[in-house]
PDB file of C-alpha atoms in Angstrom:
ATOM      1  CA  MET P   1     109.093  96.893  96.978  1.00 54.00           C
ATOM      2  CA  LYS P   2     109.529  97.758 100.667  1.00 57.00           C
ATOM      3  CA  ARG P   3     112.628 100.902 101.339  1.00 55.00           C
ATOM      4  CA  ASP P   4     116.116  99.919 103.079  1.00 51.00           C
ATOM      5  CA  ILE P   5     117.599 102.986 104.644  1.00 46.00           C
ATOM      6  CA  GLY P   6     120.663 102.673 102.105  1.00 46.00           C
ATOM      7  CA  GLN P   7     118.392 104.264  99.736  1.00 46.00           C
ATOM      8  CA  LEU P   8     116.770 107.077 101.493  1.00 44.00           C
ATOM      9  CA  SER P   9     118.586 110.153 101.206  1.00 41.00           C
ATOM     10  CA  ASN P  10     116.399 112.930 102.546  1.00 42.00           C
ATOM     11  CA  TYR P  11     118.971 114.342 105.302  1.00 39.00           C
ATOM     12  CA  ASP P  12     117.928 117.577 106.323  1.00 41.00           C
ATOM     13  CA  ASP P  13     121.027 118.238 108.484  1.00 41.00           C
ATOM     14  CA  ALA P  14     123.414 119.388 105.426  1.00 40.00           C
ATOM     15  CA  ASP P  15     125.804 121.218 107.824  1.00 41.00           C
ATOM     16  CA  GLY P  16     125.926 118.500 110.106  1.00 42.00           C
ATOM     17  CA  SER P  17     125.168 119.901 113.735  1.00 43.00           C
ATOM     18  CA  ARG P  18     123.125 117.123 116.012  1.00 42.00           C
ATOM     19  CA  ARG P  19     121.935 119.143 119.208  1.00 41.00           C
ATOM     20  CA  LYS P  20     121.220 116.757 122.760  1.00 41.00           C
ATOM     21  CA  ARG P  21     118.553 118.558 124.428  1.00 42.00           C
ATOM     22  CA  GLN P  22     115.341 120.078 123.463  1.00 40.00           C
ATOM     23  CA  LYS P  23     115.250 123.601 122.920  1.00 39.00           C
ATOM     24  CA  GLN P  24     112.979 125.640 124.950  1.00 38.00           C
ATOM     25  CA  VAL P  25     110.365 126.539 123.011  1.00 38.00           C
ATOM     26  CA  GLY P  26     107.813 128.916 125.186  1.00 37.00           C
ATOM     27  CA  ALA P  27     110.193 131.053 127.130  1.00 35.00           C
ATOM     28  CA  SER P  28     108.346 133.764 126.485  1.00 36.00           C
ATOM     29  CA  SER P  29     104.964 133.314 128.572  1.00 35.00           C
ATOM     30  CA  GLY P  30     107.146 131.405 131.286  1.00 35.00           C
ATOM     31  CA  GLN P  31     107.105 127.600 130.185  1.00 33.00           C
ATOM     32  CA  ALA P  32     109.598 125.537 129.172  1.00 33.00           C
ATOM     33  CA  ALA P  33     109.559 122.172 128.008  1.00 34.00           C
ATOM     34  CA  THR P  34     110.965 119.393 130.550  1.00 34.00           C
ATOM     35  CA  GLY P  35     113.350 116.602 129.783  1.00 35.00           C
ATOM     36  CA  THR P  36     116.064 115.665 126.959  1.00 38.00           C
ATOM     37  CA  ALA P  37     115.472 115.007 124.203  1.00 41.00           C
ATOM     38  CA  THR P  38     116.573 111.498 124.535  1.00 41.00           C
ATOM     39  CA  ASN P  39     115.032 107.666 124.683  1.00 40.00           C
ATOM     40  CA  GLY P  40     114.157 108.709 128.446  1.00 42.00           C
ATOM     41  CA  ASP P  41     110.925 109.909 130.320  1.00 40.00           C
ATOM     42  CA  ILE P  42     109.815 113.209 128.530  1.00 41.00           C
ATOM     43  CA  GLN P  43     107.066 114.911 130.475  1.00 42.00           C
ATOM     44  CA  MET P  44     104.866 117.881 128.475  1.00 43.00           C
ATOM     45  CA  ASP P  45     103.062 120.635 130.354  1.00 41.00           C
ATOM     46  CA  THR P  46      99.210 119.940 129.406  1.00 40.00           C
ATOM     47  CA  GLY P  47      98.826 123.423 128.646  1.00 39.00           C
ATOM     48  CA  GLU P  48      95.795 123.575 131.423  1.00 41.00           C
ATOM     49  CA  GLY P  49      95.972 126.912 133.557  1.00 38.00           C
ATOM     50  CA  SER P  50      98.766 127.887 131.802  1.00 41.00           C
ATOM     51  CA  SER P  51      97.463 128.876 128.059  1.00 46.00           C
ATOM     52  CA  SER P  52      94.102 128.972 126.259  1.00 58.00           C
ATOM     53  CA  GLY P  53      92.535 127.513 123.463  1.00 75.00           C
ATOM     54  CA  VAL P  54      94.223 126.837 119.784  1.00 77.00           C
ATOM     55  CA  ALA P  55      97.064 128.950 120.977  1.00 83.00           C
ATOM     56  CA  GLY P  56      97.731 126.762 123.192  1.00 86.00           C
ATOM     57  CA  LEU P  57      97.167 123.911 121.580  1.00 89.00           C
ATOM     58  CA  LYS P  58      99.546 125.369 119.126  1.00 91.00           C
ATOM     59  CA  GLU P  59     102.416 126.094 121.946  1.00 91.00           C
ATOM     60  CA  GLN P  60     101.914 122.143 123.149  1.00 90.00           C
ATOM     61  CA  GLY P  61     101.575 121.024 119.577  1.00 90.00           C
ATOM     62  CA  THR P  62     104.907 122.858 118.073  1.00 90.00           C
ATOM     63  CA  LYS P  63     106.684 121.922 121.921  1.00 89.00           C
ATOM     64  CA  LEU P  64     105.411 118.066 121.379  1.00 86.00           C
ATOM     65  CA  TRP P  65     106.800 118.509 117.100  1.00 86.00           C
ATOM     66  CA  GLN P  66     109.744 119.917 118.023  1.00 86.00           C
ATOM     67  CA  MET P  67     111.089 117.329 120.924  1.00 83.00           C
ATOM     68  CA  PHE P  68     110.196 113.988 118.221  1.00 81.00           C
ATOM     69  CA  LYS P  69     112.530 116.249 115.908  1.00 81.00           C
ATOM     70  CA  ASP P  70     115.484 116.565 118.390  1.00 80.00           C
ATOM     71  CA  VAL P  71     115.578 113.780 119.324  1.00 78.00           C
ATOM     72  CA  VAL P  72     119.048 111.540 119.026  1.00 75.00           C
ATOM     73  CA  ASN P  73     120.449 108.258 120.263  1.00 72.00           C
ATOM     74  CA  LYS P  74     123.462 108.133 122.695  1.00 74.00           C
ATOM     75  CA  GLU P  75     126.089 108.092 119.140  1.00 76.00           C
ATOM     76  CA  CYS P  76     124.185 111.382 118.477  1.00 78.00           C
ATOM     77  CA  TYR P  77     122.600 110.038 115.479  1.00 75.00           C
ATOM     78  CA  ILE P  78     119.048 111.926 115.500  1.00 78.00           C
ATOM     79  CA  TRP P  79     116.317 110.055 114.516  1.00 76.00           C
ATOM     80  CA  SER P  80     113.749 112.111 112.540  1.00 79.00           C
ATOM     81  CA  PRO P  81     115.095 113.033 109.240  1.00 85.00           C
ATOM     82  CA  ALA P  82     113.665 109.650 107.457  1.00 86.00           C
ATOM     83  CA  PHE P  83     109.934 110.883 109.378  1.00 90.00           C
ATOM     84  CA  MET P  84     110.487 114.491 108.491  1.00 90.00           C
ATOM     85  CA  ARG P  85     108.859 113.844 104.464  1.00 93.00           C
ATOM     86  CA  LEU P  86     106.748 111.472 102.621  1.00 93.00           C
ATOM     87  CA  THR P  87     108.142 108.617 100.896  1.00 91.00           C
ATOM     88  CA  SER P  88     108.422 109.616  96.897  1.00 91.00           C
ATOM     89  CA  LYS P  89     105.791 108.423  94.841  1.00 92.00           C
ATOM     90  CA  ARG P  90     107.744 108.184  91.793  1.00 94.00           C
ATOM     91  CA  HIS P  91     110.161 105.896  93.800  1.00 93.00           C
ATOM     92  CA  TYR P  92     108.122 103.700  96.381  1.00 92.00           C
ATOM     93  CA  PRO P  93     104.287 103.688  94.377  1.00 92.00           C
ATOM     94  CA  ASP P  94     103.200 100.640  96.134  1.00 94.00           C
ATOM     95  CA  TYR P  95     103.538 102.905  99.677  1.00 94.00           C
ATOM     96  CA  TYR P  96     100.223 104.385  99.219  1.00 94.00           C
ATOM     97  CA  VAL P  97      98.583 101.370  97.685  1.00 93.00           C
ATOM     98  CA  TYR P  98      99.860  99.146 101.029  1.00 93.00           C
ATOM     99  CA  ILE P  99      99.549 102.654 103.758  1.00 94.00           C
ATOM    100  CA  GLN P 100      96.453 103.793 104.046  1.00 91.00           C
ATOM    101  CA  GLN P 101      97.125 106.910 106.018  1.00 93.00           C
ATOM    102  CA  PRO P 102     100.517 108.401 104.892  1.00 95.00           C
ATOM    103  CA  ILE P 103     101.563 111.108 106.891  1.00 95.00           C
ATOM    104  CA  CYS P 104     104.967 112.595 108.259  1.00 94.00           C
ATOM    105  CA  LEU P 105     106.248 114.974 110.618  1.00 92.00           C
ATOM    106  CA  ALA P 106     105.969 117.888 108.409  1.00 93.00           C
ATOM    107  CA  ASP P 107     102.348 117.713 108.005  1.00 96.00           C
ATOM    108  CA  ILE P 108     101.960 117.248 111.581  1.00 94.00           C
ATOM    109  CA  LYS P 109     103.907 120.552 112.196  1.00 94.00           C
ATOM    110  CA  GLN P 110     101.735 122.051 109.150  1.00 95.00           C
ATOM    111  CA  LYS P 111      98.512 120.729 111.050  1.00 95.00           C
ATOM    112  CA  ILE P 112      99.426 121.875 113.983  1.00 94.00           C
ATOM    113  CA  ASP P 113     100.607 126.022 112.249  1.00 94.00           C
ATOM    114  CA  ASP P 114      96.948 125.895 110.612  1.00 94.00           C
ATOM    115  CA  GLY P 115      95.219 124.503 113.880  1.00 92.00           C
ATOM    116  CA  LEU P 116      93.461 121.696 112.609  1.00 94.00           C
ATOM    117  CA  TYR P 117      93.880 119.194 115.813  1.00 93.00           C
ATOM    118  CA  ASN P 118      91.418 119.333 118.705  1.00 94.00           C
ATOM    119  CA  SER P 119      93.775 118.192 121.731  1.00 92.00           C
ATOM    120  CA  LEU P 120      96.890 117.503 121.867  1.00 91.00           C
ATOM    121  CA  ASP P 121      96.105 113.936 122.213  1.00 92.00           C
ATOM    122  CA  ASP P 122      95.352 114.087 118.062  1.00 94.00           C
ATOM    123  CA  ILE P 123      98.907 115.443 117.601  1.00 92.00           C
ATOM    124  CA  ARG P 124     100.074 112.388 119.601  1.00 92.00           C
ATOM    125  CA  GLN P 125      97.714 109.763 117.467  1.00 93.00           C
ATOM    126  CA  ASP P 126      99.045 111.599 113.972  1.00 94.00           C
ATOM    127  CA  CYS P 127     102.159 110.970 115.331  1.00 92.00           C
ATOM    128  CA  ASP P 128     101.524 107.376 116.110  1.00 92.00           C
ATOM    129  CA  PHE P 129     100.623 106.804 112.915  1.00 93.00           C
ATOM    130  CA  CYS P 130     103.510 108.001 111.390  1.00 94.00           C
ATOM    131  CA  PHE P 131     105.797 105.462 113.079  1.00 93.00           C
ATOM    132  CA  SER P 132     102.971 103.013 112.791  1.00 94.00           C
ATOM    133  CA  ASN P 133     103.388 103.298 109.041  1.00 95.00           C
ATOM    134  CA  ALA P 134     107.050 103.325 108.847  1.00 94.00           C
ATOM    135  CA  LYS P 135     107.402  99.966 110.666  1.00 94.00           C
ATOM    136  CA  LYS P 136     104.472  98.373 108.602  1.00 95.00           C
ATOM    137  CA  TYR P 137     106.307  99.467 105.013  1.00 95.00           C
ATOM    138  CA  ASN P 138     109.679  99.119 105.808  1.00 93.00           C
ATOM    139  CA  GLN P 139     112.173  95.769 106.559  1.00 94.00           C
ATOM    140  CA  LYS P 140     112.022  94.811 109.790  1.00 95.00           C
ATOM    141  CA  ASN P 141     115.206  95.976 111.691  1.00 93.00           C
ATOM    142  CA  SER P 142     115.937  98.206 108.786  1.00 93.00           C
ATOM    143  CA  GLN P 143     117.123 101.290 110.324  1.00 89.00           C
ATOM    144  CA  ILE P 144     113.762 103.112 109.316  1.00 90.00           C
ATOM    145  CA  TRP P 145     112.390 100.370 111.011  1.00 93.00           C
ATOM    146  CA  LEU P 146     114.156 100.095 114.386  1.00 91.00           C
ATOM    147  CA  ASP P 147     114.082 104.447 114.278  1.00 88.00           C
ATOM    148  CA  ALA P 148     109.829 104.420 114.158  1.00 90.00           C
ATOM    149  CA  LYS P 149     109.570 101.622 116.777  1.00 91.00           C
ATOM    150  CA  LYS P 150     112.237 103.424 119.197  1.00 86.00           C
ATOM    151  CA  PHE P 151     109.552 106.404 118.619  1.00 85.00           C
ATOM    152  CA  MET P 152     106.954 104.489 120.010  1.00 84.00           C
ATOM    153  CA  PRO P 153     107.541 104.533 123.424  1.00 83.00           C
ATOM    154  CA  VAL P 154     108.828 108.303 123.474  1.00 78.00           C
ATOM    155  CA  ILE P 155     104.592 109.045 121.975  1.00 78.00           C
ATOM    156  CA  VAL P 156     103.514 107.236 125.471  1.00 75.00           C
ATOM    157  CA  HIS P 157     106.208 109.250 127.779  1.00 71.00           C
ATOM    158  CA  THR P 158     104.752 112.540 126.680  1.00 69.00           C
ATOM    159  CA  LYS P 159     101.563 112.291 128.419  1.00 64.00           C
TER     160      LYS P 159
END
């Protein structure tokens, strides 16, 4: 049973506020993420020369995660709520049979915070899994499928 956007009810923004631009993260170290959190090209600092080791990777990973969380389209629709948490095993038990490596943005954030990534490319790869899983499971041209499709080029543009 594939899920349709009408069945999605886990939107996190209860107050209705929607940001059009990415928050600047890392201002205390003099760094800021560049670009806006829209469907345009987004440049990420590689972390080389400015931060080092696990702390630098956590900072860059958090910037990348925050950018995915805050991306909006021209109508100010936030793309990320459907990807923040995994689907319910009770409501969609076939998801966990069909999808071999389930992952969501909340899992990625937890792994960043726990220092479980070795590189920014590893974080990008998990983001790619998240959106690829959504495209694989959901009905083609459903809102979730379309949002996942829109995220795919955003991953490429963050390199």
